[in-house]
């Protein structure tokens, strides 16, 4: 696990108005921070700069105390959980979770097995290990994606609007589930959404962006009493 320090981060695409404009946010080790704001405010751009999918125009990205500006995604130990979860449909739950360890090529089978079983127990997936993603609920799929991140022992979880394609009922269930898991796991998390309810119920702190500028950074409680 690790802290994420964004220091005076600027992103310009071409020579237009900055998509992200001098944003500084410290995410503490184990903290859950929500990035919220209207479409086009720069949330995804900021998240992609944390993961390394987007170059930083100026400023510093410091993760676990190390400057990451010039490191490729594969050299940052971060786990991005996408909207569609990016699971392999032809692989079982077990093999989906084991996948990042198999990629490394040198992890003994006994260690892979122990890690997959431990993660699936934590995530309450141990009874579904032989199933394929196509036969799982949205909530179970989300947990498989998180299991894959857990076995990699990632420094942080990054979520990009993971619930935006779900119907209202499932979205409510998933909100509860994510909040519960993150509390239990205590993994540093940055979560992008444009949904006010998610912003006000999920995180330890909420960062409100508008046209690339950080407007507020406070706990949901502080934002609620002082909007
Ligand atoms: P959000 O995630 O909050 O909807 P984005 O980070 O996607 O916002 O976009 C922020 C701004 O940057 C928008 O004005 C968008 O049009 C612009 N932008 C995003 N990606 C690109 C890109 N690849 N090239 C040029 N402009 C982009
Ligand atoms: P390789 O480059 O070893 O052929 P990949 O491109 O699939 O394999 O993954 C390279 C590295 O990218 C992984 O070891 C991991 O650090 C990182 N990575 C893979 N998936 C993700 C993800 N969902 N989010 C963030 N980083 C990832």
GROMACS .gro file of C-alpha atoms and ligand atoms in nm:
model
  281
    1UNK     CA    1   0.000   0.000   0.000
    2UNK     CA    2   0.109   0.356  -0.053
    3UNK     CA    3   0.016   0.721  -0.038
    4UNK     CA    4  -0.047   0.918  -0.358
    5UNK     CA    5   0.069   1.280  -0.364
    6UNK     CA    6  -0.039   1.494  -0.657
    7UNK     CA    7   0.162   1.816  -0.655
    8UNK     CA    8   0.056   2.110  -0.873
    9UNK     CA    9  -0.046   1.879  -1.154
   10UNK     CA   10  -0.115   2.044  -1.490
   11UNK     CA   11  -0.234   1.874  -1.810
   12UNK     CA   12  -0.266   2.055  -2.140
   13UNK     CA   13  -0.388   1.880  -2.453
   14UNK     CA   14  -0.246   2.084  -2.743
   15UNK     CA   15  -0.249   2.455  -2.668
   16UNK     CA   16  -0.606   2.480  -2.535
   17UNK     CA   17  -0.727   2.555  -2.184
   18UNK     CA   18  -0.568   2.311  -1.934
   19UNK     CA   19  -0.778   1.996  -1.877
   20UNK     CA   20  -0.622   1.976  -1.528
   21UNK     CA   21  -0.503   2.304  -1.380
   22UNK     CA   22  -0.261   2.312  -1.084
   23UNK     CA   23  -0.428   2.036  -0.884
   24UNK     CA   24  -0.271   1.923  -0.554
   25UNK     CA   25  -0.425   1.632  -0.363
   26UNK     CA   26  -0.262   1.410  -0.097
   27UNK     CA   27  -0.420   1.069  -0.065
   28UNK     CA   28  -0.299   0.909   0.260
   29UNK     CA   29  -0.199   0.542   0.282
   30UNK     CA   30  -0.527   0.348   0.313
   31UNK     CA   31  -0.746   0.648   0.238
   32UNK     CA   32  -1.044   0.646  -0.004
   33UNK     CA   33  -1.068   0.968  -0.208
   34UNK     CA   34  -1.345   1.040  -0.457
   35UNK     CA   35  -1.289   1.264  -0.760
   36UNK     CA   36  -1.621   1.418  -0.856
   37UNK     CA   37  -1.743   1.686  -1.097
   38UNK     CA   38  -1.936   1.735  -1.421
   39UNK     CA   39  -1.840   1.572  -1.749
   40UNK     CA   40  -1.523   1.729  -1.891
   41UNK     CA   41  -1.391   1.862  -1.556
   42UNK     CA   42  -1.072   1.655  -1.583
   43UNK     CA   43  -1.145   1.356  -1.354
   44UNK     CA   44  -1.042   1.083  -1.598
   45UNK     CA   45  -0.738   1.276  -1.713
   46UNK     CA   46  -0.619   1.302  -1.352
   47UNK     CA   47  -0.678   0.930  -1.292
   48UNK     CA   48  -0.493   0.839  -1.612
   49UNK     CA   49  -0.196   1.050  -1.499
   50UNK     CA   50  -0.187   0.858  -1.168
   51UNK     CA   51  -0.177   0.525  -1.355
   52UNK     CA   52   0.073   0.655  -1.612
   53UNK     CA   53  -0.154   0.630  -1.916
   54UNK     CA   54  -0.122   1.005  -1.976
   55UNK     CA   55   0.186   1.233  -1.966
   56UNK     CA   56   0.193   1.510  -1.707
   57UNK     CA   57   0.251   1.858  -1.853
   58UNK     CA   58   0.392   1.990  -1.524
   59UNK     CA   59   0.384   1.904  -1.155
   60UNK     CA   60   0.482   1.588  -0.968
   61UNK     CA   61   0.312   1.253  -0.912
   62UNK     CA   62   0.462   1.091  -0.601
   63UNK     CA   63   0.345   0.741  -0.508
   64UNK     CA   64   0.473   0.568  -0.195
   65UNK     CA   65   0.731   0.845  -0.164
   66UNK     CA   66   0.878   0.796  -0.515
   67UNK     CA   67   0.839   1.034  -0.808
   68UNK     CA   68   0.652   0.846  -1.081
   69UNK     CA   69   0.623   1.108  -1.357
   70UNK     CA   70   0.832   0.918  -1.608
   71UNK     CA   71   0.743   0.559  -1.514
   72UNK     CA   72   0.538   0.343  -1.753
   73UNK     CA   73   0.215   0.188  -1.620
   74UNK     CA   74   0.382  -0.152  -1.586
   75UNK     CA   75   0.643  -0.001  -1.354
   76UNK     CA   76   0.382   0.147  -1.119
   77UNK     CA   77   0.226  -0.109  -0.890
   78UNK     CA   78  -0.132   0.016  -0.930
   79UNK     CA   79  -0.457  -0.165  -1.004
   80UNK     CA   80  -0.712   0.005  -1.226
   81UNK     CA   81  -1.066  -0.136  -1.204
   82UNK     CA   82  -1.254  -0.045  -1.521
   83UNK     CA   83  -1.625  -0.003  -1.589
   84UNK     CA   84  -1.645  -0.337  -1.772
   85UNK     CA   85  -1.405  -0.503  -1.522
   86UNK     CA   86  -1.196  -0.638  -1.814
   87UNK     CA   87  -1.234  -1.002  -1.706
   88UNK     CA   88  -1.139  -1.287  -1.940
   89UNK     CA   89  -1.471  -1.452  -2.036
   90UNK     CA   90  -1.319  -1.791  -2.124
   91UNK     CA   91  -1.132  -1.824  -1.793
   92UNK     CA   92  -1.281  -1.937  -1.461
   93UNK     CA   93  -1.300  -1.706  -1.161
   94UNK     CA   94  -0.995  -1.887  -1.021
   95UNK     CA   95  -0.792  -1.833  -1.339
   96UNK     CA   96  -0.905  -1.471  -1.371
   97UNK     CA   97  -0.774  -1.399  -1.021
   98UNK     CA   98  -0.455  -1.601  -1.077
   99UNK     CA   99  -0.381  -1.427  -1.409
  100UNK     CA  100  -0.146  -1.149  -1.290
  101UNK     CA  101   0.061  -1.400  -1.094
  102UNK     CA  102   0.086  -1.633  -1.395
  103UNK     CA  103   0.199  -1.335  -1.606
  104UNK     CA  104   0.502  -1.294  -1.382
  105UNK     CA  105   0.616  -1.638  -1.497
  106UNK     CA  106   0.817  -1.728  -1.187
  107UNK     CA  107   0.559  -1.763  -0.908
  108UNK     CA  108   0.536  -2.124  -0.780
  109UNK     CA  109   0.199  -2.295  -0.831
  110UNK     CA  110   0.158  -2.349  -0.455
  111UNK     CA  111   0.199  -1.977  -0.390
  112UNK     CA  112  -0.047  -1.887  -0.667
  113UNK     CA  113  -0.300  -2.128  -0.521
  114UNK     CA  114  -0.258  -1.994  -0.166
  115UNK     CA  115  -0.298  -1.632  -0.279
  116UNK     CA  116  -0.600  -1.700  -0.499
  117UNK     CA  117  -0.772  -1.892  -0.218
  118UNK     CA  118  -0.700  -1.625   0.040
  119UNK     CA  119  -0.826  -1.342  -0.184
  120UNK     CA  120  -1.140  -1.532  -0.282
  121UNK     CA  121  -1.216  -1.599   0.082
  122UNK     CA  122  -1.182  -1.230   0.169
  123UNK     CA  123  -1.407  -1.143  -0.124
  124UNK     CA  124  -1.655  -1.423  -0.054
  125UNK     CA  125  -1.592  -1.578  -0.394
  126UNK     CA  126  -1.464  -1.913  -0.268
  127UNK     CA  127  -1.780  -2.095  -0.373
  128UNK     CA  128  -1.767  -1.958  -0.728
  129UNK     CA  129  -1.409  -2.038  -0.829
  130UNK     CA  130  -1.501  -2.271  -1.115
  131UNK     CA  131  -1.762  -2.040  -1.272
  132UNK     CA  132  -1.707  -1.818  -1.576
  133UNK     CA  133  -1.759  -1.440  -1.557
  134UNK     CA  134  -2.062  -1.464  -1.789
  135UNK     CA  135  -2.254  -1.653  -1.517
  136UNK     CA  136  -2.178  -1.407  -1.238
  137UNK     CA  137  -2.373  -1.108  -1.107
  138UNK     CA  138  -2.235  -0.758  -1.156
  139UNK     CA  139  -2.130  -0.753  -0.791
  140UNK     CA  140  -1.945  -1.082  -0.818
  141UNK     CA  141  -1.767  -0.965  -1.133
  142UNK     CA  142  -1.655  -0.652  -0.955
  143UNK     CA  143  -1.514  -0.867  -0.675
  144UNK     CA  144  -1.323  -1.085  -0.924
  145UNK     CA  145  -1.166  -0.767  -1.066
  146UNK     CA  146  -1.072  -0.662  -0.713
  147UNK     CA  147  -0.936  -1.012  -0.641
  148UNK     CA  148  -0.701  -0.975  -0.934
  149UNK     CA  149  -0.578  -0.648  -0.786
  150UNK     CA  150  -0.539  -0.800  -0.439
  151UNK     CA  151  -0.319  -1.095  -0.545
  152UNK     CA  152  -0.089  -0.849  -0.723
  153UNK     CA  153  -0.053  -0.668  -0.391
  154UNK     CA  154  -0.106  -0.339  -0.568
  155UNK     CA  155  -0.018  -0.014  -0.389
  156UNK     CA  156  -0.356   0.137  -0.470
  157UNK     CA  157  -0.691   0.077  -0.640
  158UNK     CA  158  -0.811   0.320  -0.906
  159UNK     CA  159  -1.175   0.313  -1.015
  160UNK     CA  160  -1.310   0.496  -1.322
  161UNK     CA  161  -1.690   0.524  -1.293
  162UNK     CA  162  -1.723   0.151  -1.214
  163UNK     CA  163  -2.100   0.166  -1.156
  164UNK     CA  164  -2.217   0.399  -1.432
  165UNK     CA  165  -2.355   0.122  -1.657
  166UNK     CA  166  -2.560  -0.048  -1.385
  167UNK     CA  167  -2.928   0.002  -1.304
  168UNK     CA  168  -3.022   0.196  -0.990
  169UNK     CA  169  -3.086  -0.109  -0.772
  170UNK     CA  170  -2.761  -0.285  -0.853
  171UNK     CA  171  -2.574   0.043  -0.822
  172UNK     CA  172  -2.705   0.078  -0.466
  173UNK     CA  173  -2.595  -0.276  -0.376
  174UNK     CA  174  -2.253  -0.221  -0.530
  175UNK     CA  175  -2.203   0.105  -0.343
  176UNK     CA  176  -2.257  -0.077  -0.015
  177UNK     CA  177  -2.029  -0.358  -0.124
  178UNK     CA  178  -1.741  -0.135  -0.231
  179UNK     CA  179  -1.760   0.069   0.089
  180UNK     CA  180  -1.757  -0.249   0.300
  181UNK     CA  181  -1.467  -0.409   0.111
  182UNK     CA  182  -1.252  -0.100   0.111
  183UNK     CA  183  -1.298  -0.062   0.489
  184UNK     CA  184  -1.202  -0.424   0.541
  185UNK     CA  185  -0.904  -0.417   0.305
  186UNK     CA  186  -0.788  -0.064   0.386
  187UNK     CA  187  -0.635  -0.018   0.041
  188UNK     CA  188  -0.552   0.332  -0.085
  189UNK     CA  189  -0.825   0.414  -0.336
  190UNK     CA  190  -0.900   0.690  -0.586
  191UNK     CA  191  -1.249   0.666  -0.733
  192UNK     CA  192  -1.385   0.877  -1.019
  193UNK     CA  193  -1.758   0.942  -1.047
  194UNK     CA  194  -2.004   1.208  -1.157
  195UNK     CA  195  -2.266   1.061  -0.918
  196UNK     CA  196  -2.333   1.280  -0.612
  197UNK     CA  197  -2.465   0.987  -0.406
  198UNK     CA  198  -2.149   0.783  -0.460
  199UNK     CA  199  -1.940   1.088  -0.379
  200UNK     CA  200  -2.125   1.155  -0.054
  201UNK     CA  201  -2.146   0.795   0.071
  202UNK     CA  202  -1.830   0.612  -0.035
  203UNK     CA  203  -1.518   0.807   0.039
  204UNK     CA  204  -1.318   0.939   0.333
  205UNK     CA  205  -1.273   1.263   0.138
  206UNK     CA  206  -1.419   1.415  -0.176
  207UNK     CA  207  -1.223   1.624  -0.428
  208UNK     CA  208  -1.457   1.845  -0.632
  209UNK     CA  209  -1.322   1.947  -0.973
  210UNK     CA  210  -1.459   2.211  -1.206
  211UNK     CA  211  -1.304   2.292  -1.543
  212UNK     CA  212  -0.978   2.131  -1.433
  213UNK     CA  213  -0.953   2.326  -1.107
  214UNK     CA  214  -0.982   2.174  -0.757
  215UNK     CA  215  -1.273   2.354  -0.591
  216UNK     CA  216  -1.299   2.166  -0.262
  217UNK     CA  217  -1.127   1.882  -0.080
  218UNK     CA  218  -1.314   1.773   0.231
  219UNK     CA  219  -1.494   1.489   0.406
  220UNK     CA  220  -1.853   1.423   0.288
  221UNK     CA  221  -1.970   1.547   0.626
  222UNK     CA  222  -1.789   1.881   0.586
  223UNK     CA  223  -1.924   1.917   0.231
  224UNK     CA  224  -2.274   1.838   0.350
  225UNK     CA  225  -2.276   2.102   0.620
  226UNK     CA  226  -2.080   2.357   0.417
  227UNK     CA  227  -2.158   2.300   0.046
  228LIG     P1  228  -1.403   1.398  -1.719
  228LIG     O1  229  -1.340   1.267  -1.692
  228LIG     O2  230  -1.424   1.480  -1.596
  228LIG     O3  231  -1.529   1.388  -1.801
  228LIG     P2  232  -1.179   1.440  -1.897
  228LIG     O4  233  -1.059   1.424  -1.813
  228LIG     O5  234  -1.220   1.326  -1.983
  228LIG     O6  235  -1.301   1.484  -1.805
  228LIG     O7  236  -1.162   1.565  -1.992
  228LIG     C1  237  -1.117   1.692  -1.944
  228LIG     C2  238  -1.099   1.787  -2.064
  228LIG     O8  239  -0.992   1.741  -2.145
  228LIG     C3  240  -1.221   1.795  -2.153
  228LIG     O9  241  -1.231   1.928  -2.199
  228LIG     C4  242  -1.188   1.700  -2.265
  228LIG    O10  243  -1.251   1.740  -2.384
  228LIG     C5  244  -1.037   1.716  -2.277
  228LIG     N1  245  -0.972   1.591  -2.323
  228LIG     C6  246  -0.978   1.470  -2.264
  228LIG     N2  247  -0.905   1.380  -2.331
  228LIG     C7  248  -0.852   1.445  -2.438
  228LIG     C8  249  -0.766   1.408  -2.545
  228LIG     N3  250  -0.718   1.283  -2.557
  228LIG     N4  251  -0.733   1.504  -2.636
  228LIG     C9  252  -0.777   1.630  -2.624
  228LIG     N5  253  -0.857   1.672  -2.525
  228LIG    C10  254  -0.895   1.582  -2.432
  229LIG     P1  255   0.340  -0.728  -2.003
  229LIG     O1  256   0.375  -0.585  -2.025
  229LIG     O2  257   0.419  -0.793  -1.891
  229LIG     O3  258   0.341  -0.810  -2.128
  229LIG     P2  259   0.071  -0.634  -1.940
  229LIG     O4  260   0.088  -0.526  -2.041
  229LIG     O5  261  -0.059  -0.707  -1.937
  229LIG     O6  262   0.188  -0.741  -1.947
  229LIG     O7  263   0.088  -0.574  -1.794
  229LIG     C1  264   0.208  -0.511  -1.762
  229LIG     C2  265   0.193  -0.445  -1.629
  229LIG     O8  266   0.092  -0.345  -1.637
  229LIG     C3  267   0.149  -0.534  -1.516
  229LIG     O9  268   0.253  -0.606  -1.455
  229LIG     C4  269   0.095  -0.433  -1.421
  229LIG    O10  270   0.195  -0.374  -1.342
  229LIG     C5  271   0.034  -0.331  -1.513
  229LIG     N1  272  -0.111  -0.355  -1.523
  229LIG     C6  273  -0.176  -0.459  -1.580
  229LIG     N2  274  -0.307  -0.447  -1.568
  229LIG     C7  275  -0.327  -0.330  -1.501
  229LIG     C8  276  -0.441  -0.262  -1.456
  229LIG     N3  277  -0.566  -0.308  -1.473
  229LIG     N4  278  -0.423  -0.146  -1.391
  229LIG     C9  279  -0.300  -0.096  -1.371
  229LIG     N5  280  -0.187  -0.157  -1.410
  229LIG    C10  281  -0.201  -0.272  -1.474
   0.00000   0.00000   0.00000
